[in-house]
Amino acid sequence: MRRLGTFLLGVMLLAGPAFAAPLAVLVEERARSDYADSLPPEGAFEITVKEPPKGEVLTLAEFWMDPRSGKFLANAVLETGDVQRIGGLALITLPVPVPTRRLLPDEIIMEDDLTVMRLPVGRVGAYVETEIEEVIGKQVRRVLTPGRPIQAQSIIHPLVISRGDRVEISFSDGLLALRSPGRALSDAHEGQEVRIVNLISNKTVTGIATGAGTVEIVQ
């Protein structure tokens, strides 16, 4: 190992002055190469080393990494010419919105209810919300815990109609406009289809929820 370090140090000195780079920078450069195209656009590395090197590191002579776990091993060439085996983790993290307080069902999520944390990519599943703009203004469907990622199925667009609500049904074809009372057979957010019973004809029809307690029949 010492001979390898001395040889590499000699090559570097022939090429010009050598300057020690921060170890985390050297590890990230090699890790990025291993991840290649699988690295998320907003991904950032958090580097941890089990045993710090016994001096300034000039380069990494060898580097091995498991992209799935983030575990790496490397031969670090020190200023002295020694080569030290180092290991640690190079974890990719992503910015994820998480609640700052416990949010209960039916609450509307406000900007002040959220903060952004960087979490290891392994904790960010396919159904985790990663865009804070997609969370603000949504209605809580299942209890949200502070500091935990928000699952897409745990939030919904705010409901403007709930099952059993009395609604006003409207219909217009440009020439004729009709209104009738009805009762909702399901929940709906604005713009969503909803089944309703016309309380005058006692027939079940499908319309579009246009606001709080209002449904439009579209031909």
PDB file of N, CA, C and O in Angstrom, residues 114-189:
ATOM      1  N   LEU A 114     -45.969  23.331   7.067  1.00  0.00           N
ATOM      2  CA  LEU A 114     -44.970  22.500   6.404  1.00  0.00           C
ATOM      3  C   LEU A 114     -43.569  23.077   6.530  1.00  0.00           C
ATOM      4  O   LEU A 114     -43.378  24.275   6.685  1.00  0.00           O
ATOM      5  N   THR A 115     -42.599  22.185   6.459  1.00  0.00           N
ATOM      6  CA  THR A 115     -41.204  22.564   6.296  1.00  0.00           C
ATOM      7  C   THR A 115     -40.588  21.569   5.332  1.00  0.00           C
ATOM      8  O   THR A 115     -41.187  20.538   5.034  1.00  0.00           O
ATOM      9  N   VAL A 116     -39.417  21.893   4.827  1.00  0.00           N
ATOM     10  CA  VAL A 116     -38.748  21.001   3.869  1.00  0.00           C
ATOM     11  C   VAL A 116     -37.527  20.367   4.540  1.00  0.00           C
ATOM     12  O   VAL A 116     -36.690  21.066   5.111  1.00  0.00           O
ATOM     13  N   MET A 117     -37.469  19.051   4.479  1.00  0.00           N
ATOM     14  CA  MET A 117     -36.335  18.302   5.025  1.00  0.00           C
ATOM     15  C   MET A 117     -35.681  17.513   3.901  1.00  0.00           C
ATOM     16  O   MET A 117     -36.343  17.113   2.943  1.00  0.00           O
ATOM     17  N   ARG A 118     -34.389  17.292   4.029  1.00  0.00           N
ATOM     18  CA  ARG A 118     -33.689  16.412   3.082  1.00  0.00           C
ATOM     19  C   ARG A 118     -33.665  15.018   3.692  1.00  0.00           C
ATOM     20  O   ARG A 118     -33.166  14.821   4.791  1.00  0.00           O
ATOM     21  N   LEU A 119     -34.233  14.060   2.965  1.00  0.00           N
ATOM     22  CA  LEU A 119     -34.326  12.681   3.438  1.00  0.00           C
ATOM     23  C   LEU A 119     -33.589  11.755   2.483  1.00  0.00           C
ATOM     24  O   LEU A 119     -33.537  12.008   1.274  1.00  0.00           O
ATOM     25  N   PRO A 120     -33.007  10.657   3.009  1.00  0.00           N
ATOM     26  CA  PRO A 120     -32.367   9.673   2.123  1.00  0.00           C
ATOM     27  C   PRO A 120     -33.357   9.192   1.074  1.00  0.00           C
ATOM     28  O   PRO A 120     -34.538   8.980   1.369  1.00  0.00           O
ATOM     29  N   VAL A 121     -32.882   9.032  -0.154  1.00  0.00           N
ATOM     30  CA  VAL A 121     -33.762   8.659  -1.253  1.00  0.00           C
ATOM     31  C   VAL A 121     -34.480   7.338  -0.973  1.00  0.00           C
ATOM     32  O   VAL A 121     -35.589   7.111  -1.464  1.00  0.00           O
ATOM     33  N   GLY A 122     -33.878   6.483  -0.146  1.00  0.00           N
ATOM     34  CA  GLY A 122     -34.498   5.210   0.198  1.00  0.00           C
ATOM     35  C   GLY A 122     -35.768   5.366   1.009  1.00  0.00           C
ATOM     36  O   GLY A 122     -36.604   4.458   1.043  1.00  0.00           O
ATOM     37  N   ARG A 123     -35.927   6.517   1.674  1.00  0.00           N
ATOM     38  CA  ARG A 123     -37.133   6.781   2.468  1.00  0.00           C
ATOM     39  C   ARG A 123     -38.208   7.497   1.660  1.00  0.00           C
ATOM     40  O   ARG A 123     -39.313   7.722   2.148  1.00  0.00           O
ATOM     41  N   VAL A 124     -37.863   7.851   0.436  1.00  0.00           N
ATOM     42  CA  VAL A 124     -38.814   8.583  -0.406  1.00  0.00           C
ATOM     43  C   VAL A 124     -39.377   7.607  -1.427  1.00  0.00           C
ATOM     44  O   VAL A 124     -38.816   7.389  -2.492  1.00  0.00           O
ATOM     45  N   GLY A 125     -40.520   7.005  -1.089  1.00  0.00           N
ATOM     46  CA  GLY A 125     -41.141   6.027  -1.971  1.00  0.00           C
ATOM     47  C   GLY A 125     -41.837   6.670  -3.157  1.00  0.00           C
ATOM     48  O   GLY A 125     -41.917   7.904  -3.273  1.00  0.00           O
ATOM     49  N   ALA A 126     -42.369   5.824  -4.023  1.00  0.00           N
ATOM     50  CA  ALA A 126     -43.009   6.302  -5.247  1.00  0.00           C
ATOM     51  C   ALA A 126     -44.240   7.148  -4.968  1.00  0.00           C
ATOM     52  O   ALA A 126     -44.622   7.976  -5.801  1.00  0.00           O
ATOM     53  N   TYR A 127     -44.870   6.958  -3.798  1.00  0.00           N
ATOM     54  CA  TYR A 127     -46.121   7.666  -3.510  1.00  0.00           C
ATOM     55  C   TYR A 127     -45.935   8.823  -2.532  1.00  0.00           C
ATOM     56  O   TYR A 127     -46.925   9.381  -2.043  1.00  0.00           O
ATOM     57  N   VAL A 128     -44.690   9.203  -2.262  1.00  0.00           N
ATOM     58  CA  VAL A 128     -44.420  10.328  -1.361  1.00  0.00           C
ATOM     59  C   VAL A 128     -44.482  11.634  -2.150  1.00  0.00           C
ATOM     60  O   VAL A 128     -43.945  11.741  -3.258  1.00  0.00           O
ATOM     61  N   GLU A 129     -45.151  12.626  -1.572  1.00  0.00           N
ATOM     62  CA  GLU A 129     -45.219  13.950  -2.193  1.00  0.00           C
ATOM     63  C   GLU A 129     -43.860  14.648  -2.033  1.00  0.00           C
ATOM     64  O   GLU A 129     -43.332  14.755  -0.933  1.00  0.00           O
ATOM     65  N   THR A 130     -43.294  15.115  -3.145  1.00  0.00           N
ATOM     66  CA  THR A 130     -41.977  15.756  -3.105  1.00  0.00           C
ATOM     67  C   THR A 130     -42.034  17.247  -3.450  1.00  0.00           C
ATOM     68  O   THR A 130     -41.027  17.938  -3.312  1.00  0.00           O
ATOM     69  N   GLU A 131     -43.191  17.725  -3.901  1.00  0.00           N
ATOM     70  CA  GLU A 131     -43.340  19.137  -4.253  1.00  0.00           C
ATOM     71  C   GLU A 131     -44.254  19.823  -3.247  1.00  0.00           C
ATOM     72  O   GLU A 131     -45.413  19.451  -3.097  1.00  0.00           O
ATOM     73  N   ILE A 132     -43.725  20.820  -2.544  1.00  0.00           N
ATOM     74  CA  ILE A 132     -44.507  21.489  -1.504  1.00  0.00           C
ATOM     75  C   ILE A 132     -45.734  22.175  -2.101  1.00  0.00           C
ATOM     76  O   ILE A 132     -46.788  22.256  -1.472  1.00  0.00           O
ATOM     77  N   GLU A 133     -45.636  22.648  -3.361  1.00  0.00           N
ATOM     78  CA  GLU A 133     -46.773  23.322  -3.992  1.00  0.00           C
ATOM     79  C   GLU A 133     -47.945  22.364  -4.209  1.00  0.00           C
ATOM     80  O   GLU A 133     -49.095  22.799  -4.299  1.00  0.00           O
ATOM     81  N   GLU A 134     -47.637  21.065  -4.321  1.00  0.00           N
ATOM     82  CA  GLU A 134     -48.686  20.073  -4.528  1.00  0.00           C
ATOM     83  C   GLU A 134     -49.391  19.674  -3.230  1.00  0.00           C
ATOM     84  O   GLU A 134     -50.375  18.938  -3.252  1.00  0.00           O
ATOM     85  N   VAL A 135     -48.861  20.140  -2.098  1.00  0.00           N
ATOM     86  CA  VAL A 135     -49.416  19.778  -0.788  1.00  0.00           C
ATOM     87  C   VAL A 135     -50.223  20.921  -0.189  1.00  0.00           C
ATOM     88  O   VAL A 135     -51.286  20.702   0.406  1.00  0.00           O
ATOM     89  N   ILE A 136     -49.732  22.141  -0.360  1.00  0.00           N
ATOM     90  CA  ILE A 136     -50.424  23.307   0.204  1.00  0.00           C
ATOM     91  C   ILE A 136     -51.836  23.417  -0.376  1.00  0.00           C
ATOM     92  O   ILE A 136     -52.042  23.327  -1.585  1.00  0.00           O
ATOM     93  N   GLY A 137     -52.807  23.596   0.490  1.00  0.00           N
ATOM     94  CA  GLY A 137     -54.192  23.746   0.061  1.00  0.00           C
ATOM     95  C   GLY A 137     -54.962  22.445  -0.015  1.00  0.00           C
ATOM     96  O   GLY A 137     -56.175  22.464  -0.212  1.00  0.00           O
ATOM     97  N   LYS A 138     -54.270  21.308   0.162  1.00  0.00           N
ATOM     98  CA  LYS A 138     -54.962  20.019   0.122  1.00  0.00           C
ATOM     99  C   LYS A 138     -55.630  19.742   1.465  1.00  0.00           C
ATOM    100  O   LYS A 138     -55.295  20.340   2.499  1.00  0.00           O
ATOM    101  N   GLN A 139     -56.591  18.833   1.455  1.00  0.00           N
ATOM    102  CA  GLN A 139     -57.321  18.441   2.659  1.00  0.00           C
ATOM    103  C   GLN A 139     -56.753  17.129   3.178  1.00  0.00           C
ATOM    104  O   GLN A 139     -56.465  16.210   2.408  1.00  0.00           O
ATOM    105  N   VAL A 140     -56.559  17.057   4.485  1.00  0.00           N
ATOM    106  CA  VAL A 140     -55.990  15.853   5.102  1.00  0.00           C
ATOM    107  C   VAL A 140     -57.031  14.740   5.104  1.00  0.00           C
ATOM    108  O   VAL A 140     -58.170  14.935   5.528  1.00  0.00           O
ATOM    109  N   ARG A 141     -56.607  13.578   4.638  1.00  0.00           N
ATOM    110  CA  ARG A 141     -57.488  12.412   4.629  1.00  0.00           C
ATOM    111  C   ARG A 141     -57.137  11.461   5.768  1.00  0.00           C
ATOM    112  O   ARG A 141     -58.007  10.856   6.372  1.00  0.00           O
ATOM    113  N   ARG A 142     -55.837  11.315   6.039  1.00  0.00           N
ATOM    114  CA  ARG A 142     -55.344  10.488   7.138  1.00  0.00           C
ATOM    115  C   ARG A 142     -54.394  11.322   7.978  1.00  0.00           C
ATOM    116  O   ARG A 142     -53.745  12.231   7.470  1.00  0.00           O
ATOM    117  N   VAL A 143     -54.296  11.001   9.254  1.00  0.00           N
ATOM    118  CA  VAL A 143     -53.463  11.781  10.176  1.00  0.00           C
ATOM    119  C   VAL A 143     -52.038  11.887   9.632  1.00  0.00           C
ATOM    120  O   VAL A 143     -51.434  10.892   9.215  1.00  0.00           O
ATOM    121  N   LEU A 144     -51.492  13.110   9.634  1.00  0.00           N
ATOM    122  CA  LEU A 144     -50.124  13.353   9.199  1.00  0.00           C
ATOM    123  C   LEU A 144     -49.264  13.639  10.423  1.00  0.00           C
ATOM    124  O   LEU A 144     -49.624  14.465  11.269  1.00  0.00           O
ATOM    125  N   THR A 145     -48.118  12.960  10.501  1.00  0.00           N
ATOM    126  CA  THR A 145     -47.232  13.052  11.660  1.00  0.00           C
ATOM    127  C   THR A 145     -46.091  14.026  11.394  1.00  0.00           C
ATOM    128  O   THR A 145     -45.519  14.014  10.299  1.00  0.00           O
ATOM    129  N   PRO A 146     -45.729  14.865  12.365  1.00  0.00           N
ATOM    130  CA  PRO A 146     -44.627  15.809  12.177  1.00  0.00           C
ATOM    131  C   PRO A 146     -43.329  15.101  11.772  1.00  0.00           C
ATOM    132  O   PRO A 146     -42.975  14.063  12.326  1.00  0.00           O
ATOM    133  N   GLY A 147     -42.649  15.670  10.773  1.00  0.00           N
ATOM    134  CA  GLY A 147     -41.359  15.150  10.356  1.00  0.00           C
ATOM    135  C   GLY A 147     -41.404  13.913   9.488  1.00  0.00           C
ATOM    136  O   GLY A 147     -40.358  13.397   9.095  1.00  0.00           O
ATOM    137  N   ARG A 148     -42.610  13.432   9.158  1.00  0.00           N
ATOM    138  CA  ARG A 148     -42.745  12.228   8.332  1.00  0.00           C
ATOM    139  C   ARG A 148     -43.174  12.609   6.921  1.00  0.00           C
ATOM    140  O   ARG A 148     -43.991  13.515   6.740  1.00  0.00           O
ATOM    141  N   PRO A 149     -42.655  11.906   5.903  1.00  0.00           N
ATOM    142  CA  PRO A 149     -43.083  12.190   4.522  1.00  0.00           C
ATOM    143  C   PRO A 149     -44.582  12.024   4.365  1.00  0.00           C
ATOM    144  O   PRO A 149     -45.215  11.225   5.067  1.00  0.00           O
ATOM    145  N   ILE A 150     -45.166  12.775   3.445  1.00  0.00           N
ATOM    146  CA  ILE A 150     -46.612  12.753   3.212  1.00  0.00           C
ATOM    147  C   ILE A 150     -46.917  11.849   2.024  1.00  0.00           C
ATOM    148  O   ILE A 150     -46.423  12.071   0.912  1.00  0.00           O
ATOM    149  N   GLN A 151     -47.707  10.819   2.271  1.00  0.00           N
ATOM    150  CA  GLN A 151     -48.117   9.917   1.202  1.00  0.00           C
ATOM    151  C   GLN A 151     -49.231  10.560   0.375  1.00  0.00           C
ATOM    152  O   GLN A 151     -50.115  11.229   0.911  1.00  0.00           O
ATOM    153  N   ALA A 152     -49.181  10.337  -0.942  1.00  0.00           N
ATOM    154  CA  ALA A 152     -50.169  10.948  -1.835  1.00  0.00           C
ATOM    155  C   ALA A 152     -51.596  10.561  -1.460  1.00  0.00           C
ATOM    156  O   ALA A 152     -52.518  11.369  -1.575  1.00  0.00           O
ATOM    157  N   GLN A 153     -51.766   9.325  -0.990  1.00  0.00           N
ATOM    158  CA  GLN A 153     -53.123   8.861  -0.653  1.00  0.00           C
ATOM    159  C   GLN A 153     -53.622   9.421   0.681  1.00  0.00           C
ATOM    160  O   GLN A 153     -54.783   9.202   1.045  1.00  0.00           O
ATOM    161  N   SER A 154     -52.762  10.152   1.399  1.00  0.00           N
ATOM    162  CA  SER A 154     -53.159  10.711   2.694  1.00  0.00           C
ATOM    163  C   SER A 154     -53.763  12.103   2.576  1.00  0.00           C
ATOM    164  O   SER A 154     -54.231  12.659   3.569  1.00  0.00           O
ATOM    165  N   ILE A 155     -53.727  12.680   1.374  1.00  0.00           N
ATOM    166  CA  ILE A 155     -54.289  14.009   1.175  1.00  0.00           C
ATOM    167  C   ILE A 155     -55.162  13.997  -0.087  1.00  0.00           C
ATOM    168  O   ILE A 155     -54.958  13.183  -0.984  1.00  0.00           O
ATOM    169  N   ILE A 156     -56.120  14.907  -0.126  1.00  0.00           N
ATOM    170  CA  ILE A 156     -57.025  15.001  -1.271  1.00  0.00           C
ATOM    171  C   ILE A 156     -57.304  16.473  -1.559  1.00  0.00           C
ATOM    172  O   ILE A 156     -57.023  17.350  -0.737  1.00  0.00           O
ATOM    173  N   HIS A 157     -57.860  16.722  -2.729  1.00  0.00           N
ATOM    174  CA  HIS A 157     -58.354  18.071  -3.001  1.00  0.00           C
ATOM    175  C   HIS A 157     -59.491  18.368  -2.018  1.00  0.00           C
ATOM    176  O   HIS A 157     -60.263  17.464  -1.667  1.00  0.00           O
ATOM    177  N   PRO A 158     -59.621  19.599  -1.556  1.00  0.00           N
ATOM    178  CA  PRO A 158     -60.676  19.924  -0.584  1.00  0.00           C
ATOM    179  C   PRO A 158     -62.058  19.551  -1.108  1.00  0.00           C
ATOM    180  O   PRO A 158     -62.400  19.856  -2.256  1.00  0.00           O
ATOM    181  N   LEU A 159     -62.827  18.881  -0.274  1.00  0.00           N
ATOM    182  CA  LEU A 159     -64.182  18.506  -0.668  1.00  0.00           C
ATOM    183  C   LEU A 159     -65.103  19.718  -0.625  1.00  0.00           C
ATOM    184  O   LEU A 159     -65.069  20.512   0.326  1.00  0.00           O
ATOM    185  N   VAL A 160     -65.925  19.862  -1.672  1.00  0.00           N
ATOM    186  CA  VAL A 160     -66.941  20.913  -1.672  1.00  0.00           C
ATOM    187  C   VAL A 160     -68.324  20.295  -1.475  1.00  0.00           C
ATOM    188  O   VAL A 160     -69.296  21.018  -1.206  1.00  0.00           O
ATOM    189  N   ILE A 161     -68.398  18.967  -1.609  1.00  0.00           N
ATOM    190  CA  ILE A 161     -69.651  18.243  -1.386  1.00  0.00           C
ATOM    191  C   ILE A 161     -69.337  16.955  -0.636  1.00  0.00           C
ATOM    192  O   ILE A 161     -68.377  16.246  -0.988  1.00  0.00           O
ATOM    193  N   SER A 162     -70.089  16.660   0.389  1.00  0.00           N
ATOM    194  CA  SER A 162     -69.950  15.405   1.118  1.00  0.00           C
ATOM    195  C   SER A 162     -71.197  14.556   0.911  1.00  0.00           C
ATOM    196  O   SER A 162     -72.293  15.088   0.660  1.00  0.00           O
ATOM    197  N   ARG A 163     -71.007  13.264   1.006  1.00  0.00           N
ATOM    198  CA  ARG A 163     -72.139  12.346   0.812  1.00  0.00           C
ATOM    199  C   ARG A 163     -73.277  12.704   1.775  1.00  0.00           C
ATOM    200  O   ARG A 163     -73.055  12.909   2.967  1.00  0.00           O
ATOM    201  N   GLY A 164     -74.484  12.769   1.241  1.00  0.00           N
ATOM    202  CA  GLY A 164     -75.655  13.104   2.049  1.00  0.00           C
ATOM    203  C   GLY A 164     -75.995  14.575   2.044  1.00  0.00           C
ATOM    204  O   GLY A 164     -77.075  14.968   2.522  1.00  0.00           O
ATOM    205  N   ASP A 165     -75.083  15.423   1.511  1.00  0.00           N
ATOM    206  CA  ASP A 165     -75.349  16.866   1.479  1.00  0.00           C
ATOM    207  C   ASP A 165     -76.523  17.184   0.544  1.00  0.00           C
ATOM    208  O   ASP A 165     -76.712  16.539  -0.496  1.00  0.00           O
ATOM    209  N   ARG A 166     -77.274  18.168   0.918  1.00  0.00           N
ATOM    210  CA  ARG A 166     -78.312  18.702   0.025  1.00  0.00           C
ATOM    211  C   ARG A 166     -77.626  19.652  -0.950  1.00  0.00           C
ATOM    212  O   ARG A 166     -76.832  20.516  -0.530  1.00  0.00           O
ATOM    213  N   VAL A 167     -77.883  19.496  -2.221  1.00  0.00           N
ATOM    214  CA  VAL A 167     -77.204  20.300  -3.238  1.00  0.00           C
ATOM    215  C   VAL A 167     -78.220  20.940  -4.169  1.00  0.00           C
ATOM    216  O   VAL A 167     -79.394  20.551  -4.205  1.00  0.00           O
ATOM    217  N   GLU A 168     -77.757  21.922  -4.911  1.00  0.00           N
ATOM    218  CA  GLU A 168     -78.566  22.546  -5.943  1.00  0.00           C
ATOM    219  C   GLU A 168     -78.071  22.070  -7.300  1.00  0.00           C
ATOM    220  O   GLU A 168     -76.893  22.236  -7.644  1.00  0.00           O
ATOM    221  N   ILE A 169     -78.969  21.474  -8.073  1.00  0.00           N
ATOM    222  CA  ILE A 169     -78.629  20.953  -9.391  1.00  0.00           C
ATOM    223  C   ILE A 169     -79.002  21.999 -10.432  1.00  0.00           C
ATOM    224  O   ILE A 169     -80.105  22.562 -10.400  1.00  0.00           O
ATOM    225  N   SER A 170     -78.051  22.249 -11.340  1.00  0.00           N
ATOM    226  CA  SER A 170     -78.340  23.210 -12.406  1.00  0.00           C
ATOM    227  C   SER A 170     -78.088  22.560 -13.764  1.00  0.00           C
ATOM    228  O   SER A 170     -77.209  21.707 -13.911  1.00  0.00           O
ATOM    229  N   PHE A 171     -78.905  22.979 -14.737  1.00  0.00           N
ATOM    230  CA  PHE A 171     -78.762  22.475 -16.103  1.00  0.00           C
ATOM    231  C   PHE A 171     -79.056  23.611 -17.063  1.00  0.00           C
ATOM    232  O   PHE A 171     -79.995  24.389 -16.862  1.00  0.00           O
ATOM    233  N   SER A 172     -78.235  23.719 -18.106  1.00  0.00           N
ATOM    234  CA  SER A 172     -78.465  24.747 -19.117  1.00  0.00           C
ATOM    235  C   SER A 172     -77.951  24.233 -20.455  1.00  0.00           C
ATOM    236  O   SER A 172     -76.848  23.684 -20.531  1.00  0.00           O
ATOM    237  N   ASP A 173     -78.768  24.422 -21.500  1.00  0.00           N
ATOM    238  CA  ASP A 173     -78.337  24.054 -22.854  1.00  0.00           C
ATOM    239  C   ASP A 173     -78.195  25.282 -23.743  1.00  0.00           C
ATOM    240  O   ASP A 173     -78.126  25.179 -24.972  1.00  0.00           O
ATOM    241  N   GLY A 174     -78.151  26.449 -23.124  1.00  0.00           N
ATOM    242  CA  GLY A 174     -78.030  27.689 -23.876  1.00  0.00           C
ATOM    243  C   GLY A 174     -79.365  28.364 -24.104  1.00  0.00           C
ATOM    244  O   GLY A 174     -79.444  29.593 -24.238  1.00  0.00           O
ATOM    245  N   LEU A 175     -80.414  27.584 -24.156  1.00  0.00           N
ATOM    246  CA  LEU A 175     -81.768  28.128 -24.346  1.00  0.00           C
ATOM    247  C   LEU A 175     -82.613  27.958 -23.092  1.00  0.00           C
ATOM    248  O   LEU A 175     -83.426  28.823 -22.747  1.00  0.00           O
ATOM    249  N   LEU A 176     -82.406  26.846 -22.444  1.00  0.00           N
ATOM    250  CA  LEU A 176     -83.214  26.508 -21.268  1.00  0.00           C
ATOM    251  C   LEU A 176     -82.309  26.339 -20.055  1.00  0.00           C
ATOM    252  O   LEU A 176     -81.275  25.678 -20.130  1.00  0.00           O
ATOM    253  N   ALA A 177     -82.686  26.941 -18.937  1.00  0.00           N
ATOM    254  CA  ALA A 177     -81.930  26.821 -17.688  1.00  0.00           C
ATOM    255  C   ALA A 177     -82.869  26.317 -16.600  1.00  0.00           C
ATOM    256  O   ALA A 177     -83.948  26.882 -16.387  1.00  0.00           O
ATOM    257  N   LEU A 178     -82.468  25.237 -15.944  1.00  0.00           N
ATOM    258  CA  LEU A 178     -83.301  24.635 -14.905  1.00  0.00           C
ATOM    259  C   LEU A 178     -82.495  24.471 -13.622  1.00  0.00           C
ATOM    260  O   LEU A 178     -81.289  24.259 -13.648  1.00  0.00           O
ATOM    261  N   ARG A 179     -83.186  24.544 -12.505  1.00  0.00           N
ATOM    262  CA  ARG A 179     -82.568  24.296 -11.207  1.00  0.00           C
ATOM    263  C   ARG A 179     -83.471  23.370 -10.411  1.00  0.00           C
ATOM    264  O   ARG A 179     -84.688  23.446 -10.503  1.00  0.00           O
ATOM    265  N   SER A 180     -82.834  22.512  -9.619  1.00  0.00           N
ATOM    266  CA  SER A 180     -83.619  21.548  -8.849  1.00  0.00           C
ATOM    267  C   SER A 180     -82.828  21.153  -7.609  1.00  0.00           C
ATOM    268  O   SER A 180     -81.603  21.109  -7.638  1.00  0.00           O
ATOM    269  N   PRO A 181     -83.520  20.839  -6.507  1.00  0.00           N
ATOM    270  CA  PRO A 181     -82.810  20.364  -5.313  1.00  0.00           C
ATOM    271  C   PRO A 181     -82.403  18.895  -5.491  1.00  0.00           C
ATOM    272  O   PRO A 181     -83.059  18.123  -6.191  1.00  0.00           O
ATOM    273  N   GLY A 182     -81.304  18.521  -4.862  1.00  0.00           N
ATOM    274  CA  GLY A 182     -80.842  17.141  -4.937  1.00  0.00           C
ATOM    275  C   GLY A 182     -80.092  16.758  -3.683  1.00  0.00           C
ATOM    276  O   GLY A 182     -79.884  17.576  -2.780  1.00  0.00           O
ATOM    277  N   ARG A 183     -79.696  15.488  -3.628  1.00  0.00           N
ATOM    278  CA  ARG A 183     -78.911  15.009  -2.502  1.00  0.00           C
ATOM    279  C   ARG A 183     -77.728  14.199  -3.039  1.00  0.00           C
ATOM    280  O   ARG A 183     -77.894  13.352  -3.918  1.00  0.00           O
ATOM    281  N   ALA A 184     -76.531  14.482  -2.507  1.00  0.00           N
ATOM    282  CA  ALA A 184     -75.312  13.839  -3.002  1.00  0.00           C
ATOM    283  C   ALA A 184     -75.213  12.396  -2.510  1.00  0.00           C
ATOM    284  O   ALA A 184     -75.505  12.101  -1.350  1.00  0.00           O
ATOM    285  N   LEU A 185     -74.789  11.517  -3.411  1.00  0.00           N
ATOM    286  CA  LEU A 185     -74.595  10.107  -3.066  1.00  0.00           C
ATOM    287  C   LEU A 185     -73.131   9.775  -2.822  1.00  0.00           C
ATOM    288  O   LEU A 185     -72.788   8.641  -2.497  1.00  0.00           O
ATOM    289  N   SER A 186     -72.246  10.773  -2.991  1.00  0.00           N
ATOM    290  CA  SER A 186     -70.811  10.553  -2.764  1.00  0.00           C
ATOM    291  C   SER A 186     -70.134  11.882  -2.488  1.00  0.00           C
ATOM    292  O   SER A 186     -70.729  12.956  -2.673  1.00  0.00           O
ATOM    293  N   ASP A 187     -68.889  11.807  -2.031  1.00  0.00           N
ATOM    294  CA  ASP A 187     -68.090  13.014  -1.824  1.00  0.00           C
ATOM    295  C   ASP A 187     -67.559  13.501  -3.170  1.00  0.00           C
ATOM    296  O   ASP A 187     -67.425  12.728  -4.128  1.00  0.00           O
ATOM    297  N   ALA A 188     -67.198  14.782  -3.234  1.00  0.00           N
ATOM    298  CA  ALA A 188     -66.602  15.308  -4.466  1.00  0.00           C
ATOM    299  C   ALA A 188     -65.845  16.593  -4.167  1.00  0.00           C
ATOM    300  O   ALA A 188     -66.262  17.403  -3.338  1.00  0.00           O
ATOM    301  N   HIS A 189     -64.710  16.762  -4.845  1.00  0.00           N
ATOM    302  CA  HIS A 189     -64.020  18.045  -4.812  1.00  0.00           C
ATOM    303  C   HIS A 189     -64.406  18.827  -6.059  1.00  0.00           C
ATOM    304  O   HIS A 189     -65.049  18.279  -6.974  1.00  0.00           O
TER     305      HIS A 189
END
